[in-house]
Coordinates of C-alpha atoms in Angstrom, one line a residue:
Chain A
X1 CA 52.5 31.6 52.8
X2 CA 54.5 31.2 49.6
X3 CA 54.4 28.2 47.4
X4 CA 57.9 27.3 48.3
X5 CA 57.0 27.2 52.0
X6 CA 54.0 25.0 51.3
X7 CA 56.2 22.7 49.3
X8 CA 58.8 22.5 52.0
X9 CA 56.2 22.1 54.8
X10 CA 54.2 19.5 52.9
X11 CA 57.2 17.6 51.8
X12 CA 58.6 17.6 55.2
X13 CA 55.4 16.4 56.8
X14 CA 55.0 13.7 54.2
X15 CA 58.6 12.6 54.6
X16 CA 58.4 12.5 58.3
X17 CA 55.1 10.8 58.4
X18 CA 56.0 8.1 55.9
X19 CA 59.5 7.5 57.2
X20 CA 58.1 6.5 60.6
X21 CA 54.8 5.1 59.4
X22 CA 56.6 2.2 57.8
X23 CA 55.2 0.1 55.1
X24 CA 55.3 -2.9 57.4
X25 CA 53.4 -1.1 60.0
X26 CA 50.9 0.1 57.5
X27 CA 50.4 -3.4 56.1
X28 CA 49.9 -4.7 59.7
X29 CA 47.3 -2.1 60.4
X30 CA 45.6 -2.8 57.2
X31 CA 45.6 -6.5 58.0
X32 CA 44.2 -5.8 61.4
X33 CA 41.5 -3.6 59.8
X34 CA 40.5 -6.3 57.4
X35 CA 40.5 -9.0 60.1
X36 CA 38.5 -6.7 62.2
X37 CA 35.9 -6.4 59.6
X38 CA 36.0 -10.2 59.1
X39 CA 35.9 -11.1 62.8
X40 CA 34.4 -8.2 64.8
X41 CA 30.8 -9.0 64.0
X42 CA 31.3 -12.3 65.7
X43 CA 32.9 -10.7 68.7
X44 CA 30.5 -7.8 69.0
X45 CA 27.1 -8.4 67.4
X46 CA 25.6 -5.8 65.0
X47 CA 28.9 -4.2 64.0
X48 CA 28.7 -5.1 60.3
X49 CA 28.4 -1.4 59.5
X50 CA 31.9 -0.6 60.8
X51 CA 34.2 -0.1 57.7
X52 CA 37.6 0.0 59.2
X53 CA 39.4 -0.6 55.9
X54 CA 37.5 2.3 54.4
X55 CA 38.4 4.6 57.3
X56 CA 42.0 3.5 57.0
X57 CA 42.0 4.3 53.2
X58 CA 40.5 7.7 53.9
X59 CA 43.0 8.4 56.6
X60 CA 45.9 7.4 54.4
X61 CA 44.6 9.5 51.5
X62 CA 44.1 12.5 53.8
X63 CA 47.5 12.3 55.5
X64 CA 49.6 11.1 52.7
X65 CA 48.4 13.7 50.2
X66 CA 49.6 11.8 47.3
X67 CA 47.0 10.8 44.8
X68 CA 48.9 8.0 43.2
X69 CA 50.0 6.4 46.5
X70 CA 46.5 6.7 47.9
X71 CA 44.8 5.2 44.9
X72 CA 47.2 2.3 45.0
X73 CA 46.7 1.8 48.7
X74 CA 42.9 1.9 48.2
X75 CA 43.2 -0.7 45.4
X76 CA 45.3 -2.9 47.7
X77 CA 42.9 -2.7 50.6
X78 CA 39.9 -3.2 48.3
X79 CA 41.3 -6.2 46.5
X80 CA 42.2 -7.7 49.9
X81 CA 38.6 -7.3 51.0
X82 CA 37.4 -8.7 47.7
X83 CA 39.3 -11.8 48.2
X84 CA 37.4 -12.5 51.4
X85 CA 34.0 -11.6 49.8
X86 CA 31.4 -14.3 48.9
X87 CA 32.2 -16.2 45.8
X88 CA 29.2 -14.7 43.9
X89 CA 30.9 -11.3 44.0
X90 CA 33.9 -11.3 41.7
X91 CA 37.2 -9.8 42.8
X92 CA 37.6 -6.1 41.9
X93 CA 34.4 -4.6 43.2
X94 CA 35.8 -3.2 46.4
X95 CA 39.1 -2.6 44.6
X96 CA 37.6 -0.1 42.1
X97 CA 35.5 1.6 44.8
X98 CA 38.3 2.0 47.2
X99 CA 40.7 3.1 44.5
X100 CA 38.4 6.0 43.8
X101 CA 38.0 6.7 47.5
X102 CA 41.8 6.9 48.0
X103 CA 42.2 9.1 45.0
X104 CA 39.5 11.5 46.0
X105 CA 40.6 11.6 49.6
X106 CA 44.1 12.6 48.6
X107 CA 42.6 15.2 46.2
X108 CA 40.6 16.7 48.9
X109 CA 43.6 16.9 51.2
X110 CA 45.4 19.0 48.7
X111 CA 42.7 21.6 48.8
X112 CA 41.4 21.6 52.4
X113 CA 43.0 21.7 55.8
X114 CA 42.3 18.2 56.7
X115 CA 44.2 18.3 60.0
X116 CA 41.3 20.1 61.6
X117 CA 39.5 17.7 63.8
X118 CA 36.0 18.7 62.6
X119 CA 36.4 18.2 58.9
X120 CA 37.7 14.7 59.0
X121 CA 34.5 13.1 60.3
X122 CA 32.5 15.0 57.7
X123 CA 34.8 13.6 55.0
X124 CA 34.5 10.1 56.5
X125 CA 30.7 10.4 56.3
X126 CA 30.8 11.6 52.7
X127 CA 33.3 8.9 51.6
X128 CA 31.3 6.2 53.4
X129 CA 28.2 7.3 51.6
X130 CA 30.0 7.5 48.3
X131 CA 31.6 4.1 48.9
X132 CA 28.2 2.4 49.7
X133 CA 26.4 4.1 46.8
X134 CA 29.1 3.4 44.2
X135 CA 29.4 -0.2 45.3
X136 CA 25.6 -0.6 45.0
X137 CA 25.7 1.0 41.5
X138 CA 28.4 -1.4 40.4
X139 CA 26.6 -4.5 41.7
X140 CA 23.6 -3.5 39.7
X141 CA 25.3 -2.3 36.6
X142 CA 28.2 -4.7 36.3
X143 CA 26.8 -7.9 38.0
X144 CA 23.1 -7.3 37.5
X145 CA 22.5 -8.1 41.1
X146 CA 19.4 -6.3 42.2
X147 CA 20.3 -5.7 45.8
X148 CA 18.4 -3.0 47.7
X149 CA 20.0 0.3 48.8
X150 CA 18.6 1.6 52.0
X151 CA 19.2 5.3 52.1
X152 CA 18.3 5.7 55.7
X153 CA 20.4 2.8 56.8
X154 CA 23.4 4.1 54.8
X155 CA 23.0 7.5 56.4
X156 CA 23.0 6.1 59.9
X157 CA 25.9 3.9 59.1
X158 CA 27.8 6.8 57.6
X159 CA 27.2 8.8 60.8
X160 CA 28.4 5.9 63.0
X161 CA 31.5 5.5 60.9
X162 CA 32.2 9.2 61.1
X163 CA 31.9 9.0 64.9
X164 CA 34.2 6.0 65.0
X165 CA 36.7 7.8 62.8
X166 CA 37.2 10.5 65.5
X167 CA 39.0 8.3 68.1
X168 CA 40.5 6.1 65.4
X169 CA 42.2 9.0 63.7
X170 CA 43.4 10.4 67.0
X171 CA 45.1 7.0 67.7
X172 CA 46.6 7.0 64.2
X173 CA 47.7 10.6 64.8
X174 CA 49.4 9.6 68.0
X175 CA 51.2 6.9 66.2
X176 CA 52.7 9.3 63.8
X177 CA 52.8 12.3 66.1
X178 CA 56.5 12.3 67.0
X179 CA 57.3 12.6 63.4
X180 CA 54.7 15.1 62.4
X181 CA 55.5 18.6 61.6
X182 CA 56.1 20.7 64.6
X183 CA 53.2 22.8 65.9
X184 CA 54.9 26.0 64.9
X185 CA 55.3 24.9 61.3
X186 CA 51.8 23.6 61.2
X187 CA 50.3 26.7 62.6
X188 CA 52.4 28.8 60.1
X189 CA 51.2 26.6 57.3
X190 CA 47.5 27.0 57.9
X191 CA 47.4 30.4 59.3
Chain B
X1 CA 51.7 13.4 24.1
X2 CA 54.4 13.0 26.7
X3 CA 53.8 16.4 28.1
X4 CA 50.1 15.7 28.2
X5 CA 50.6 12.4 30.1
X6 CA 53.0 14.2 32.5
X7 CA 50.5 16.9 33.1
X8 CA 47.7 14.5 33.9
X9 CA 49.9 11.9 35.4
X10 CA 47.7 11.1 38.4
X11 CA 44.6 10.9 36.3
X12 CA 46.3 8.6 33.9
X13 CA 47.4 6.3 36.7
X14 CA 43.9 6.3 38.1
X15 CA 42.4 5.4 34.8
X16 CA 44.9 2.6 34.2
X17 CA 44.2 1.1 37.7
X18 CA 40.5 1.4 37.3
X19 CA 40.5 0.0 33.7
X20 CA 42.7 -2.9 34.8
X21 CA 40.4 -3.8 37.6
X22 CA 37.4 -3.5 35.3
X23 CA 39.0 -5.8 32.7
X24 CA 39.8 -8.3 35.4
X25 CA 36.2 -8.1 36.7
X26 CA 34.8 -8.5 33.2
X27 CA 37.1 -11.5 32.6
X28 CA 35.7 -13.2 35.8
X29 CA 32.1 -12.4 34.9
X30 CA 32.6 -13.5 31.3
X31 CA 34.3 -16.8 32.1
X32 CA 32.2 -17.3 35.2
X33 CA 35.3 -18.3 36.9
X34 CA 36.1 -17.9 40.5
X35 CA 39.6 -16.7 41.1
X36 CA 40.3 -19.5 43.5
X37 CA 44.0 -18.9 44.0
X38 CA 43.7 -15.4 45.2
X39 CA 40.8 -16.3 47.5
X40 CA 42.7 -19.3 48.9
X41 CA 45.7 -17.1 49.7
X42 CA 43.5 -14.5 51.4
X43 CA 41.5 -17.0 53.3
X44 CA 44.5 -19.0 54.3
X45 CA 46.2 -15.8 55.5
X46 CA 43.2 -14.4 57.4
X47 CA 41.3 -17.4 58.9
X48 CA 44.1 -18.8 61.0
X49 CA 44.3 -15.4 62.7
X50 CA 40.6 -15.3 63.2
X51 CA 40.8 -18.9 64.5
X52 CA 43.5 -17.9 66.9
X53 CA 41.6 -14.8 68.1
X54 CA 38.5 -17.0 68.6
X55 CA 40.5 -19.6 70.4
X56 CA 42.1 -17.0 72.6
X57 CA 38.8 -15.4 73.4
X58 CA 37.2 -18.7 74.3
X59 CA 40.1 -20.1 76.2
X60 CA 41.2 -17.0 78.1
X61 CA 37.9 -15.3 78.8
X62 CA 36.3 -18.5 79.7
X63 CA 39.2 -19.7 81.8
X64 CA 37.9 -18.3 85.0
X65 CA 34.5 -19.7 84.5
X66 CA 35.8 -23.1 83.3
X67 CA 38.2 -23.9 86.0
X68 CA 37.5 -21.7 89.0
X69 CA 33.8 -21.1 89.0
X70 CA 32.1 -23.9 87.2
X71 CA 34.9 -26.4 86.7
X72 CA 33.7 -28.7 84.0
X73 CA 30.0 -27.7 84.0
X74 CA 30.4 -25.5 80.9
X75 CA 32.1 -28.3 79.0
X76 CA 29.4 -30.7 80.0
X77 CA 26.8 -28.1 79.1
X78 CA 28.4 -27.6 75.7
X79 CA 28.4 -31.4 75.1
X80 CA 24.8 -31.7 76.2
X81 CA 23.8 -28.8 74.0
X82 CA 25.4 -30.5 71.0
X83 CA 23.7 -33.7 71.8
X84 CA 20.4 -32.0 72.3
X85 CA 20.7 -30.4 68.9
X86 CA 21.3 -33.7 67.3
X87 CA 18.4 -35.3 69.2
X88 CA 16.1 -32.4 68.1
X89 CA 17.1 -33.0 64.5
X90 CA 16.2 -36.7 64.9
X91 CA 13.1 -35.7 66.7
X92 CA 12.0 -33.5 63.8
X93 CA 12.5 -36.4 61.4
X94 CA 10.7 -39.0 63.5
X95 CA 7.9 -36.6 64.3
X96 CA 7.4 -35.9 60.7
X97 CA 7.3 -39.6 60.0
X98 CA 4.9 -40.3 62.8
X99 CA 2.6 -37.6 61.6
X100 CA 2.5 -39.1 58.2
X101 CA 2.1 -42.6 59.6
X102 CA -1.6 -42.6 59.1
X103 CA -1.2 -42.5 55.4
X104 CA -0.9 -45.7 53.5
X105 CA 2.6 -45.2 52.3
X106 CA 4.0 -44.0 55.6
X107 CA 5.5 -47.3 56.6
X108 CA 7.2 -47.7 53.2
X109 CA 8.5 -44.1 53.5
X110 CA 9.7 -44.7 57.0
X111 CA 11.6 -47.8 56.0
X112 CA 12.9 -46.3 52.8
X113 CA 14.1 -43.0 54.1
X114 CA 17.0 -42.4 56.5
X115 CA 17.8 -39.2 58.2
X116 CA 20.1 -36.7 56.6
X117 CA 23.7 -37.2 57.3
X118 CA 25.1 -34.0 58.9
X119 CA 28.3 -32.6 60.3
X120 CA 28.5 -30.0 63.0
X121 CA 30.5 -26.8 62.4
X122 CA 31.3 -23.6 64.2
X123 CA 31.0 -20.1 62.7
X124 CA 34.3 -18.4 62.9
X125 CA 33.9 -15.2 60.9
X126 CA 31.8 -13.0 58.7
X127 CA 32.2 -11.8 55.2
X128 CA 33.9 -8.5 54.4
X129 CA 30.9 -7.3 52.4
X130 CA 28.4 -5.7 54.7
X131 CA 25.5 -6.1 52.3
X132 CA 26.4 -9.7 51.4
X133 CA 25.4 -12.0 54.2
X134 CA 28.0 -14.7 54.4
X135 CA 29.9 -16.4 57.2
X136 CA 32.9 -18.7 57.5
X137 CA 32.7 -22.1 59.3
X138 CA 35.5 -24.1 60.6
X139 CA 35.0 -27.2 58.4
X140 CA 36.4 -27.6 54.9
X141 CA 37.1 -30.1 52.2
X142 CA 39.0 -32.3 54.7
X143 CA 35.8 -32.8 56.5
X144 CA 34.0 -33.8 53.4
X145 CA 32.2 -30.6 52.8
X146 CA 31.5 -29.7 49.2
X147 CA 30.2 -26.6 47.4
X148 CA 26.4 -26.3 47.3
X149 CA 25.7 -28.3 50.5
X150 CA 22.9 -27.0 52.7
X151 CA 23.6 -25.6 56.1
X152 CA 20.9 -25.9 58.8
X153 CA 20.2 -25.8 62.4
X154 CA 17.4 -27.7 64.2
X155 CA 15.4 -24.5 64.3
X156 CA 15.6 -23.8 60.5
X157 CA 17.6 -23.2 57.4
X158 CA 20.8 -21.2 57.5
X159 CA 22.4 -21.1 54.1
X160 CA 24.5 -23.0 51.6
X161 CA 28.2 -23.6 51.1
X162 CA 29.5 -21.3 48.3
X163 CA 33.3 -21.8 48.7
X164 CA 35.2 -24.7 50.2
X165 CA 38.8 -24.4 51.4
X166 CA 40.8 -27.1 53.1
X167 CA 40.0 -26.1 56.6
X168 CA 37.2 -23.6 56.3
X169 CA 34.1 -23.0 54.1
X170 CA 32.1 -20.0 53.2
X171 CA 28.4 -20.1 53.8
X172 CA 26.0 -17.7 52.0
X173 CA 23.1 -17.1 54.4
X174 CA 19.5 -17.2 53.4
X175 CA 19.3 -13.6 54.3
X176 CA 21.6 -12.6 51.4
X177 CA 19.8 -10.6 48.7
X178 CA 21.0 -13.0 46.0
X179 CA 19.9 -16.2 47.7
X180 CA 16.4 -17.7 47.3
X181 CA 15.0 -20.8 48.8
X182 CA 12.2 -23.0 47.5
X183 CA 9.6 -23.3 50.2
X184 CA 6.2 -25.1 50.6
X185 CA 3.4 -24.2 52.9
X186 CA 2.2 -26.7 55.5
X187 CA -1.5 -26.7 54.9
X188 CA -2.1 -26.1 51.2
X189 CA 1.3 -27.3 50.0
X190 CA 1.6 -24.1 48.1
X191 CA 5.1 -23.6 46.6
X192 CA 6.9 -20.3 46.6
X193 CA 10.3 -18.7 46.8
X194 CA 11.8 -17.3 50.0
X195 CA 13.5 -13.9 49.5
X196 CA 15.1 -12.1 52.4
X197 CA 16.8 -9.4 50.3
X198 CA 14.8 -6.4 51.5
X199 CA 15.4 -6.7 55.2
X200 CA 12.2 -8.7 55.7
X201 CA 11.7 -12.2 54.5
X202 CA 8.9 -12.6 51.9
X203 CA 7.6 -15.6 50.0
X204 CA 7.3 -14.8 46.4
X205 CA 5.4 -16.4 43.5
X206 CA 2.2 -17.1 45.4
X207 CA -0.8 -16.1 43.5
X208 CA -3.7 -14.2 45.0
X209 CA -6.0 -17.2 44.5
X210 CA -3.9 -19.4 46.7
X211 CA -4.8 -19.7 50.4
X212 CA -2.2 -18.9 52.9
X213 CA -3.0 -17.9 56.5
X214 CA -1.0 -16.0 59.1
X215 CA 0.6 -18.4 61.5
X216 CA 1.0 -21.1 58.8
X217 CA 4.4 -22.7 58.7
X218 CA 6.6 -23.0 55.7
X219 CA 9.1 -25.8 55.0
X220 CA 11.7 -26.3 52.4
X221 CA 10.3 -27.8 49.2
X222 CA 13.5 -29.4 47.9
X223 CA 13.0 -27.8 44.5
X224 CA 16.1 -25.6 44.9
X225 CA 18.2 -28.8 44.9
X226 CA 20.0 -27.4 48.0
X227 CA 17.9 -28.0 51.0
X228 CA 16.2 -31.4 51.4
X229 CA 12.4 -31.2 51.6
X230 CA 10.8 -30.9 55.0
X231 CA 13.2 -28.6 56.9
X232 CA 11.4 -25.8 58.8
X233 CA 11.8 -22.4 57.3
X234 CA 9.5 -20.0 59.2
X235 CA 6.0 -18.9 60.1
X236 CA 3.8 -16.5 58.2
X237 CA 3.5 -13.2 59.9
X238 CA 1.1 -11.4 57.5
X239 CA -0.6 -12.0 54.2
X240 CA -1.6 -9.2 51.9
X241 CA -3.1 -9.5 48.4
X242 CA -0.8 -7.8 45.8
X243 CA -0.8 -7.2 42.1
X244 CA -1.3 -10.8 40.9
X245 CA 0.9 -12.3 43.6
X246 CA 0.3 -12.3 47.4
X247 CA 2.6 -10.4 49.7
X248 CA 3.4 -13.1 52.3
X249 CA 5.8 -12.0 55.0
X250 CA 7.6 -14.7 56.9
X251 CA 9.5 -14.8 60.2
X252 CA 12.4 -17.2 59.9
X253 CA 12.4 -19.9 62.5
X254 CA 16.2 -20.1 62.5
X255 CA 18.6 -17.2 63.1
X256 CA 21.1 -17.3 60.2
X257 CA 23.0 -14.2 61.3
X258 CA 23.4 -15.2 65.0
X259 CA 24.0 -18.9 64.6
X260 CA 27.2 -20.1 66.2
X261 CA 26.9 -23.8 65.7
X262 CA 25.5 -25.1 62.5
X263 CA 25.0 -28.4 60.8
X264 CA 26.2 -29.0 57.2
X265 CA 24.0 -31.6 55.4
X266 CA 26.4 -34.0 53.8
X267 CA 23.8 -36.3 52.4
X268 CA 20.3 -34.8 52.3
X269 CA 17.2 -36.9 52.6
X270 CA 13.9 -35.5 51.6
X271 CA 11.2 -35.7 54.2
X272 CA 7.5 -35.1 53.9
X273 CA 6.0 -31.9 55.2
X274 CA 4.4 -32.6 58.6
X275 CA 0.6 -32.6 58.6
X276 CA -0.9 -29.4 59.9
X277 CA -2.8 -29.8 63.2
X278 CA -6.5 -30.2 62.6
X279 CA -8.5 -27.2 63.6
X280 CA -11.1 -28.0 66.2
X281 CA -14.2 -26.9 64.4
X282 CA -16.4 -27.3 67.3
X283 CA -14.8 -24.3 69.0
X284 CA -15.4 -22.1 66.0
X285 CA -18.4 -19.9 66.1
X286 CA -21.0 -21.3 63.7
X287 CA -24.3 -20.1 62.6
X288 CA -27.4 -22.4 63.0
X289 CA -28.5 -24.3 59.9
X290 CA -30.7 -22.3 57.6
X291 CA -34.5 -22.8 57.7
X292 CA -36.0 -25.1 55.1
X293 CA -37.2 -23.7 51.9
X294 CA -40.8 -22.6 51.9
X295 CA -41.8 -24.0 48.5
X296 CA -44.5 -26.5 47.6
X297 CA -42.3 -29.5 48.0
X298 CA -41.4 -29.0 51.6
X299 CA -44.8 -27.6 52.6
X300 CA -47.3 -30.4 51.8
X301 CA -49.8 -28.8 54.2
X302 CA -50.1 -25.8 51.9
X303 CA -53.7 -25.0 51.2
X304 CA -54.9 -25.6 47.7
X305 CA -55.4 -22.4 45.8
X306 CA -57.2 -23.6 42.7
X307 CA -59.8 -26.2 41.9
X308 CA -57.2 -28.4 40.3
X309 CA -55.2 -28.3 43.5
X310 CA -58.2 -29.3 45.5
X311 CA -59.0 -32.3 43.2
X312 CA -55.3 -33.3 43.3
X313 CA -55.3 -33.1 47.1
X314 CA -58.5 -35.1 47.3
X315 CA -57.2 -37.9 45.0
X316 CA -54.0 -37.9 46.9
X317 CA -55.8 -38.4 50.2
X318 CA -58.0 -41.1 48.7
X319 CA -55.0 -42.9 47.4
X320 CA -53.3 -42.9 50.7
X321 CA -56.4 -44.1 52.5
X322 CA -56.9 -47.0 50.1
X323 CA -53.3 -47.8 49.8
X324 CA -53.0 -47.0 46.2
X325 CA -49.7 -45.9 44.7
X326 CA -50.2 -43.8 41.5
X327 CA -48.2 -45.1 38.6
X328 CA -47.4 -48.4 40.3
X329 CA -48.1 -51.7 38.4
X330 CA -50.6 -54.0 40.1
X331 CA -52.0 -51.4 42.5
X332 CA -55.8 -51.6 42.9
X333 CA -57.8 -48.8 41.4
X334 CA -59.1 -46.5 44.2
X335 CA -62.7 -45.5 44.5
X336 CA -62.7 -41.9 43.4
X337 CA -66.4 -41.5 44.4
X338 CA -65.7 -42.1 48.1
X339 CA -65.3 -39.1 50.3
X340 CA -62.0 -38.6 52.1
X341 CA -62.1 -39.3 55.8
X342 CA -61.1 -35.8 56.6
X343 CA -64.2 -34.4 54.8
X344 CA -66.5 -36.9 56.5
X345 CA -65.6 -35.6 59.9
X346 CA -67.4 -32.6 61.5
X347 CA -65.8 -29.2 60.9
X348 CA -64.4 -28.7 64.4
X349 CA -62.9 -32.2 64.4
X350 CA -61.6 -31.6 60.9
X351 CA -60.0 -28.4 62.0
X352 CA -58.3 -30.2 64.9
X353 CA -57.1 -33.0 62.6
X354 CA -55.8 -30.6 60.0
X355 CA -52.1 -31.1 60.0
X356 CA -50.1 -28.5 61.7
X357 CA -47.5 -26.9 59.5
X358 CA -45.2 -29.8 59.0
X359 CA -42.3 -27.6 58.2
X360 CA -42.1 -26.0 61.5
X361 CA -38.6 -25.0 61.5
X362 CA -36.3 -25.2 64.5
X363 CA -36.0 -21.9 66.1
X364 CA -32.6 -20.5 65.2
X365 CA -30.7 -18.5 67.8
X366 CA -29.1 -15.9 65.6
X367 CA -31.6 -15.5 62.8
X368 CA -34.8 -13.6 62.4
X369 CA -38.1 -15.4 62.9
X370 CA -38.4 -18.1 60.3
X371 CA -40.9 -17.3 57.6
X372 CA -44.2 -19.2 57.8
X373 CA -44.5 -21.7 54.9
X374 CA -46.8 -20.7 52.1
X375 CA -47.7 -17.4 53.6
X376 CA -46.0 -15.0 51.4
X377 CA -48.0 -15.1 48.2
X378 CA -47.5 -11.6 47.0
X379 CA -45.0 -10.5 44.5
X380 CA -41.5 -9.7 45.6
X381 CA -41.1 -5.9 45.9
X382 CA -37.9 -4.0 45.4
X383 CA -36.3 -2.4 48.4
X384 CA -38.0 0.9 49.3
X385 CA -41.1 0.2 47.4
X386 CA -44.4 1.1 49.2
X387 CA -45.9 -2.0 50.7
X388 CA -49.4 -2.6 51.6
X389 CA -50.4 -3.8 55.0
X390 CA -50.5 -7.6 55.1
X391 CA -54.0 -8.9 55.1
X392 CA -55.3 -10.3 58.4
X393 CA -54.7 -13.9 58.9
X394 CA -57.3 -15.9 57.1
X395 CA -59.7 -18.1 59.0
X396 CA -58.9 -21.7 58.8
X397 CA -60.8 -23.1 55.9
X398 CA -63.0 -26.0 56.6
X399 CA -65.0 -28.1 54.2
X400 CA -68.1 -26.4 55.3
X401 CA -66.7 -23.0 54.7
X402 CA -65.7 -24.0 51.3
X403 CA -69.2 -24.8 50.3
X404 CA -70.6 -22.3 47.9
X405 CA -73.4 -20.1 49.3
X406 CA -76.8 -21.4 48.7
X407 CA -78.4 -20.0 45.6

C-alpha cells in the first residue's frame, strides 16, 4: 500500500468518523462517562475500578489518530474529572495524566492496526496501568501525599477495564459504523 | 526555529498543554487555594443529573413495591428507620452519661452537656478519584453545613465535610489515605491516630509499652477538632508489637463506603468515653495463693540449732508463762531460774505437747507439695549438681534426749 493510499484511506476514515461523531455527541458521551464514574458506584456497589472516562479517552485517541486532538480531548476529560475530585487534590492531576494517555493512544494508533479487536483490550490494560501509576507518582511527587499503590489491585482493575472495553468499544464502533470506511477499503488498507 | 516547531508540532503542543497544567497545579498548591469556581460549575452541572438519576431510580423502580405490593409500608419503614437512628444516637449519649453517673462529676456533666445537633443527609454520589474516598451528600450551605463538620452514623464515624456547595457537600471518608482521626481506647484511654490508608485500618502512635487488648473498643478523642469526643470508631482486631510502636488493627464499627444515610454534626458536643465493662475476675482461672515463706519468722516452732537459740527459747517461754514482756516498762522481772513448764513434763507428754508445725500450709491444688518449714538446711545447689541423699528424718528431740551422756 502506497503512502498516498494510506493518506487517502486514513483521511477518509477520520473525516467520516468525525463528521458523524459530532462534537455534541462526543461531549454528551463524555458527560455520561463522567457521571457514570460519579454515580455508578452508588448504583452498583464495588465498581469504583471502572474508568469510563479513561476508556473513552483511549478510544478517542485510537480512532481519531490525531495526537493533538487526542491530547486536548484527554485534557478536557481529565480536567472535568478533576473538578469533581476531593478538594484536597488540586485541579490538573487527572488533566495531565489523561493528556498523556490521549497523546500516546493516538501515537500508538499511527503505528499499529488498532482496529483489530484483540489489540484494543491490551492497550486499554496498558493505559489503565500507566494512568494509575503516573497518577500515583504525581500525587507523591507533586502533592507529597503518601498514598499506597497496590500493584496487584491495579493489575486486576486493569484486566477488568480491559474486559469492559471490549463491549464498550463495540458499541462505540456501532455508533460510528455507518460512516466508517467500507470493509473493502479497510481490508485493503491493512492487508 | 519555525521549521523545528513545525516538525515537532505535536510534541510542542503536548509540552505546552502539560506545562500549562503543571503551572496551574503549582499555583494552586503554592497559594493553597481551592479553585472554587471551576468546582462549583462542575458540581452544579453534574449533581442535578445524579440527583435526577437517583430520584428516577428510587421512584420508578420502587413504584411497584410502594403502591402495588406494600402500599405505604416502605414509606413507614423509612420513617421508622430514620427515627430509630436518631433514637440510637440519643441512646448512645444517654448510655454514656449513665455509665459515668457513678462518678462524682457525672451529674454536673449530665446537666452541662447537651447532645450534638445533627442533620440527616443522603449520599448521592461518589468522587471521581478511585483512590480518594469521598462522597457527595444532598445537603449544602443552605442547610447550614460548613466545611470541616463531622459526618457520622449511629454505628460510627464516616468522614468530614471538605467542600460545601449550595445544595450538596463533599465528604472525605475516614477510609481516605490522607485522612486521620484522633482516637482513644476505652479501657486505658490510650490516644492514637486512626489511619485507613493501606486498605486496613490501623491505630498509629501507640507505644509498645501501652496496653491495648483485642476486642477493646476505640472512640473519637476529639483531639482532631473534627469529631466530638465519645463517638464509636471501631474494635481492635489484632495487636502486634512493632518497632517502637504497636501495630493495632481496627475494624470500623461504621461502614463509610456503604452508608446511604448519614448525620452531619452541626454542633458537636464532647461526650465522655463509656466505661469498659468490668471483667468478672471470679471466672478467670487463678492459681492458689503461694505457700508461706519458710524462714525463721513464720516458723516459730523451728528447733533451736545452737546453745544461744536454746537459751533464747527458754527465756521466751519463761516470759510467756510469767506474763513478762521484754522491753516493756513496768513489767515484772521473770524468774530465770525456774524451769519452763514444757521441760518439767515427762518426755512423752512433752513430745505430745510439742507444737505441731504452726505453718502448716493449705494444700494447694495446682502446686507441688509445700516444703516443710525449717527442713532444708543444706546449701542451695545449682541445677544438675550431684546431690546427696537427704538424711533420714531426725527423731523428735526431747529434753531427755538433749541431756549430755553421762561422763
